[in-house]
């Protein structure tokens, strides 16, 4: 089909107009085009690389709520320190009396090898218990979080795929499917797969749905309060609930206050001796 000179001019003008609109879109949303091209793995690499602070101290409240709505409250002191890419975390339970003195120490190895070390001090038994890999999918102190949930996930232990884009609280997010690379990883975390909601502006997972391996249960995690402290985005309220057949079985609310970074933490704080001794 022959195109005359007038038709060629109209096609040329249409091309220019489309080009101008595309340029305006890039200028209006300068961060969106490069981000839109990221793969699921690349998004999670950015999440993993996000600054989460160092030498942190905070107060944490753990609220345990059963399906009848009965609540139990626990007050905890928490500390963390980076050691290269690895991380130490320490928790001391302050109240109520039945858990006071309980301590939890973990050493997260960035690469996942060896497996993270975790120890629980039980004052009633005057005994430190090492958490075995086979126990890390079990409940942490009666909460909806597992021992594995209390540490950072190892980036290379999951396959990632972007499912779609959506919004959480008015903020654009990616929905990313995360599947364990093998059965050993799935057993340790206790999840068949997860769908992670990652905010596109700050590369932070603000919501997650986890398919529990056993019992046909789902665990829903939601960050319900987010604050910027010393330039670092911090989840100051995290909710997790366990659901089966659409019925909520149990809920946990973690609330963080008095969050401080770059604290002068003692060198012997993250040790088994200090775990047993307490604060």
Short mmCIF file of C-alpha atoms in Angstrom, two decimals:
data_model
loop_
_atom_site.label_atom_id
_atom_site.label_comp_id
_atom_site.label_asym_id
_atom_site.label_seq_id
_atom_site.Cartn_x
_atom_site.Cartn_y
_atom_site.Cartn_z
CA UNK A 1 0.00 0.00 0.00
CA UNK A 2 1.42 3.38 -1.04
CA UNK A 3 1.54 6.19 1.57
CA UNK A 4 1.29 9.75 0.23
CA UNK A 5 3.26 12.72 1.54
CA UNK A 6 0.39 14.02 3.79
CA UNK A 7 0.02 10.61 5.44
CA UNK A 8 3.79 10.48 6.04
CA UNK A 9 3.65 13.92 7.75
CA UNK A 10 0.76 12.78 10.02
CA UNK A 11 2.65 9.60 10.99
CA UNK A 12 5.77 11.67 11.72
CA UNK A 13 3.80 14.13 13.91
CA UNK A 14 2.14 11.24 15.78
CA UNK A 15 5.58 9.75 16.46
CA UNK A 16 6.83 13.06 17.82
CA UNK A 17 3.78 13.45 20.12
CA UNK A 18 4.23 9.91 21.51
CA UNK A 19 7.92 10.60 22.08
CA UNK A 20 7.12 13.84 23.94
CA UNK A 21 4.56 12.06 26.17
CA UNK A 22 7.06 9.28 26.97
CA UNK A 23 9.72 11.86 27.86
CA UNK A 24 7.24 13.72 30.09
CA UNK A 25 6.33 10.44 31.83
CA UNK A 26 10.00 9.72 32.57
CA UNK A 27 10.47 13.25 33.96
CA UNK A 28 7.30 12.99 36.06
CA UNK A 29 8.25 9.58 37.53
CA UNK A 30 12.07 9.50 37.45
CA UNK A 31 12.40 6.44 39.66
CA UNK A 32 9.76 4.23 38.12
CA UNK A 33 11.16 3.22 34.74
CA UNK A 34 14.43 1.62 35.97
CA UNK A 35 12.59 -0.06 38.89
CA UNK A 36 9.92 -1.41 36.56
CA UNK A 37 12.62 -3.33 34.71
CA UNK A 38 13.87 -5.16 37.82
CA UNK A 39 13.43 -8.91 38.22
CA UNK A 40 12.13 -10.48 41.42
CA UNK A 41 15.67 -11.47 42.39
CA UNK A 42 16.97 -7.94 41.75
CA UNK A 43 14.21 -6.43 43.90
CA UNK A 44 15.08 -8.76 46.77
CA UNK A 45 18.78 -7.93 46.39
CA UNK A 46 17.82 -4.27 46.93
CA UNK A 47 15.71 -5.30 49.94
CA UNK A 48 18.64 -7.29 51.31
CA UNK A 49 21.04 -4.36 50.81
CA UNK A 50 18.77 -1.83 52.53
CA UNK A 51 20.35 -0.06 55.51
CA UNK A 52 18.80 -1.51 58.69
CA UNK A 53 21.15 0.18 61.15
CA UNK A 54 23.83 -1.12 63.48
CA UNK A 55 24.43 -1.36 67.23
CA UNK A 56 20.71 -1.10 67.87
CA UNK A 57 18.92 -1.16 71.22
CA UNK A 58 15.16 -1.01 71.74
CA UNK A 59 12.25 -2.03 73.95
CA UNK A 60 9.81 -4.54 72.49
CA UNK A 61 6.32 -5.50 73.62
CA UNK A 62 5.00 -8.90 72.51
CA UNK A 63 1.23 -9.25 72.66
CA UNK A 64 -0.12 -12.80 72.29
CA UNK A 65 -3.83 -13.01 71.46
CA UNK A 66 -5.71 -16.32 71.30
CA UNK A 67 -8.81 -17.02 69.22
CA UNK A 68 -11.08 -16.06 72.13
CA UNK A 69 -9.39 -12.66 72.26
CA UNK A 70 -7.52 -13.29 75.51
CA UNK A 71 -4.21 -11.41 75.50
CA UNK A 72 -0.88 -11.94 77.24
CA UNK A 73 1.76 -9.20 77.29
CA UNK A 74 5.53 -9.62 77.46
CA UNK A 75 8.16 -6.89 77.81
CA UNK A 76 11.54 -7.51 76.19
CA UNK A 77 14.86 -5.69 75.75
CA UNK A 78 16.39 -6.22 72.30
CA UNK A 79 19.86 -5.56 70.93
CA UNK A 80 21.59 -6.18 67.60
CA UNK A 81 25.05 -5.72 66.17
CA UNK A 82 26.57 -6.27 62.73
CA UNK A 83 29.75 -8.29 62.34
CA UNK A 84 30.68 -7.78 58.72
CA UNK A 85 27.63 -9.04 56.82
CA UNK A 86 26.67 -11.34 59.72
CA UNK A 87 24.45 -10.13 62.54
CA UNK A 88 24.10 -10.84 66.26
CA UNK A 89 20.72 -10.42 67.97
CA UNK A 90 19.90 -10.66 71.67
CA UNK A 91 16.63 -10.52 73.58
CA UNK A 92 16.01 -10.48 77.33
CA UNK A 93 12.48 -11.01 78.65
CA UNK A 94 11.71 -8.57 81.47
CA UNK A 95 8.12 -9.51 82.36
CA UNK A 96 5.80 -11.16 83.31
CA UNK A 97 7.30 -13.23 86.11
CA UNK A 98 6.85 -16.61 84.37
CA UNK A 99 9.23 -15.63 81.54
CA UNK A 100 11.42 -13.04 83.28
CA UNK A 101 15.11 -13.79 82.76
CA UNK A 102 14.54 -15.79 79.58
CA UNK A 103 17.12 -14.88 76.96
CA UNK A 104 17.42 -15.52 73.22
CA UNK A 105 20.70 -15.13 71.32
CA UNK A 106 21.16 -15.61 67.57
CA UNK A 107 24.09 -15.35 65.20
CA UNK A 108 22.81 -14.86 61.64
CA UNK A 109 25.32 -15.94 59.02
CA UNK A 110 24.73 -13.82 55.92
CA UNK A 111 25.39 -16.60 53.42
CA UNK A 112 23.39 -19.20 55.35
CA UNK A 113 26.38 -21.52 55.78
CA UNK A 114 26.82 -22.60 58.42
CA UNK A 115 23.20 -22.48 59.51
CA UNK A 116 22.35 -19.67 61.93
CA UNK A 117 23.20 -20.36 65.58
CA UNK A 118 20.38 -19.79 68.06
CA UNK A 119 20.31 -20.34 71.83
CA UNK A 120 17.52 -19.97 74.37
CA UNK A 121 18.25 -19.54 78.08
CA UNK A 122 15.54 -20.93 80.37
CA UNK A 123 15.97 -19.52 83.92
CA UNK A 124 13.66 -22.09 85.54
CA UNK A 125 16.03 -24.85 84.38
CA UNK A 126 19.22 -22.74 84.65
CA UNK A 127 19.99 -24.13 81.21
CA UNK A 128 20.95 -22.88 77.75
CA UNK A 129 19.23 -24.78 74.97
CA UNK A 130 20.64 -24.71 71.44
CA UNK A 131 17.89 -24.47 68.83
CA UNK A 132 18.42 -27.25 66.29
CA UNK A 133 17.70 -26.66 62.60
CA UNK A 134 14.80 -29.10 62.83
CA UNK A 135 13.18 -26.90 65.52
CA UNK A 136 13.53 -23.51 63.81
CA UNK A 137 10.10 -23.68 62.20
CA UNK A 138 8.45 -24.06 65.62
CA UNK A 139 6.85 -21.23 67.57
CA UNK A 140 9.08 -18.64 69.21
CA UNK A 141 7.95 -18.22 72.85
CA UNK A 142 4.31 -19.05 72.06
CA UNK A 143 4.03 -16.44 69.31
CA UNK A 144 2.99 -16.70 65.66
CA UNK A 145 6.62 -16.04 64.71
CA UNK A 146 8.94 -19.01 64.38
CA UNK A 147 12.58 -19.09 65.43
CA UNK A 148 13.42 -18.81 61.71
CA UNK A 149 11.21 -15.70 61.45
CA UNK A 150 13.32 -14.02 64.14
CA UNK A 151 16.33 -13.88 61.82
CA UNK A 152 16.94 -12.41 58.38
CA UNK A 153 16.14 -14.69 55.46
CA UNK A 154 19.12 -15.83 53.41
CA UNK A 155 18.81 -14.28 49.95
CA UNK A 156 20.15 -17.28 48.03
CA UNK A 157 17.86 -19.79 49.74
CA UNK A 158 14.79 -18.65 47.75
CA UNK A 159 13.69 -18.37 44.11
CA UNK A 160 11.87 -15.11 43.35
CA UNK A 161 9.29 -14.11 40.75
CA UNK A 162 7.32 -10.88 40.41
CA UNK A 163 3.62 -11.75 40.26
CA UNK A 164 2.18 -8.27 39.76
CA UNK A 165 2.14 -4.71 41.07
CA UNK A 166 -0.39 -3.32 43.54
CA UNK A 167 -0.64 -0.87 46.46
CA UNK A 168 -0.43 -1.13 50.26
CA UNK A 169 -1.52 1.92 52.20
CA UNK A 170 -1.49 3.98 49.00
CA UNK A 171 2.13 3.03 48.23
CA UNK A 172 3.08 1.05 45.09
CA UNK A 173 4.37 -2.44 45.85
CA UNK A 174 5.58 -5.50 44.01
CA UNK A 175 4.03 -8.85 44.89
CA UNK A 176 6.93 -11.28 44.79
CA UNK A 177 6.59 -15.04 45.08
CA UNK A 178 9.43 -16.60 47.11
CA UNK A 179 9.89 -20.39 46.92
CA UNK A 180 12.55 -22.30 48.93
CA UNK A 181 15.38 -23.64 46.75
CA UNK A 182 15.07 -27.14 48.24
CA UNK A 183 13.31 -29.26 50.86
CA UNK A 184 15.98 -28.61 53.50
CA UNK A 185 15.31 -24.87 53.35
CA UNK A 186 11.54 -25.41 53.29
CA UNK A 187 11.80 -27.64 56.38
CA UNK A 188 13.92 -25.11 58.27
CA UNK A 189 11.59 -22.17 57.59
CA UNK A 190 8.43 -24.29 57.71
CA UNK A 191 7.01 -22.60 54.61
CA UNK A 192 6.11 -24.01 51.20
CA UNK A 193 6.21 -20.53 49.73
CA UNK A 194 5.64 -16.87 50.54
CA UNK A 195 4.23 -13.88 48.70
CA UNK A 196 6.06 -10.73 49.72
CA UNK A 197 4.69 -7.20 49.27
CA UNK A 198 7.72 -4.95 48.71
CA UNK A 199 7.33 -1.16 48.71
CA UNK A 200 8.83 0.24 45.53
CA UNK A 201 10.04 3.52 47.04
CA UNK A 202 12.04 2.14 49.99
CA UNK A 203 12.56 -1.54 49.06
CA UNK A 204 11.04 -2.86 52.26
CA UNK A 205 8.76 -5.87 52.72
CA UNK A 206 5.64 -4.46 54.40
CA UNK A 207 3.30 -7.43 54.08
CA UNK A 208 3.71 -11.17 53.53
CA UNK A 209 1.59 -14.27 53.21
CA UNK A 210 3.31 -17.54 54.16
CA UNK A 211 2.01 -21.00 53.27
CA UNK A 212 2.84 -23.22 56.28
CA UNK A 213 4.08 -26.70 55.32
CA UNK A 214 2.02 -28.55 57.90
CA UNK A 215 -1.59 -28.21 58.97
CA UNK A 216 -3.01 -26.32 56.01
CA UNK A 217 -2.36 -22.96 57.72
CA UNK A 218 -1.46 -19.53 56.43
CA UNK A 219 0.52 -16.88 58.27
CA UNK A 220 -0.15 -13.24 57.46
CA UNK A 221 2.51 -10.68 58.37
CA UNK A 222 1.79 -6.95 58.22
CA UNK A 223 3.88 -3.94 59.18
CA UNK A 224 1.26 -1.62 60.62
CA UNK A 225 3.58 1.12 61.82
CA UNK A 226 6.66 2.34 60.02
CA UNK A 227 8.96 5.12 61.22
CA UNK A 228 12.12 6.76 59.93
CA UNK A 229 14.64 6.88 62.79
CA UNK A 230 18.06 8.44 62.16
CA UNK A 231 17.36 8.12 58.44
CA UNK A 232 16.60 4.38 58.71
CA UNK A 233 13.15 2.95 58.02
CA UNK A 234 12.11 0.87 61.04
CA UNK A 235 9.05 -1.35 61.46
CA UNK A 236 7.83 -0.25 64.90
CA UNK A 237 4.69 -2.40 64.86
CA UNK A 238 4.49 -5.83 63.21
CA UNK A 239 1.46 -8.09 63.28
CA UNK A 240 1.41 -11.80 62.47
CA UNK A 241 -1.67 -14.01 62.52
CA UNK A 242 -2.18 -17.71 61.89
CA UNK A 243 -5.24 -18.64 59.88
CA UNK A 244 -6.81 -21.97 58.94
CA UNK A 245 -9.92 -22.33 56.78
CA UNK A 246 -10.32 -18.52 56.99
CA UNK A 247 -10.55 -18.67 60.82
CA UNK A 248 -7.92 -16.81 62.84
CA UNK A 249 -6.31 -19.20 65.33
CA UNK A 250 -3.87 -16.84 67.02
CA UNK A 251 -2.35 -13.37 66.65
CA UNK A 252 0.90 -11.70 67.74
CA UNK A 253 1.68 -7.99 67.82
CA UNK A 254 5.28 -6.81 68.21
CA UNK A 255 5.69 -3.14 69.12
CA UNK A 256 9.09 -1.43 69.26
CA UNK A 257 9.76 1.75 71.24
CA UNK A 258 12.84 3.69 72.29
CA UNK A 259 14.69 2.50 69.17
CA UNK A 260 18.29 3.74 69.13
CA UNK A 261 21.13 3.11 66.70
CA UNK A 262 24.91 3.37 67.06
CA UNK A 263 24.79 2.52 70.76
CA UNK A 264 27.98 1.71 72.72
CA UNK A 265 27.17 -1.98 73.28
CA UNK A 266 29.59 -4.03 75.40
CA UNK A 267 31.81 -6.46 73.53
CA UNK A 268 30.72 -9.32 75.80
CA UNK A 269 27.00 -8.65 75.35
CA UNK A 270 26.46 -11.19 72.55
CA UNK A 271 27.90 -14.20 74.38
CA UNK A 272 26.49 -17.32 76.00
CA UNK A 273 27.89 -16.19 79.35
CA UNK A 274 25.95 -12.93 79.14
CA UNK A 275 22.84 -14.77 77.91
CA UNK A 276 22.88 -16.82 81.10
CA UNK A 277 23.76 -13.87 83.34
CA UNK A 278 21.15 -11.47 81.92
CA UNK A 279 21.20 -7.69 82.00
#
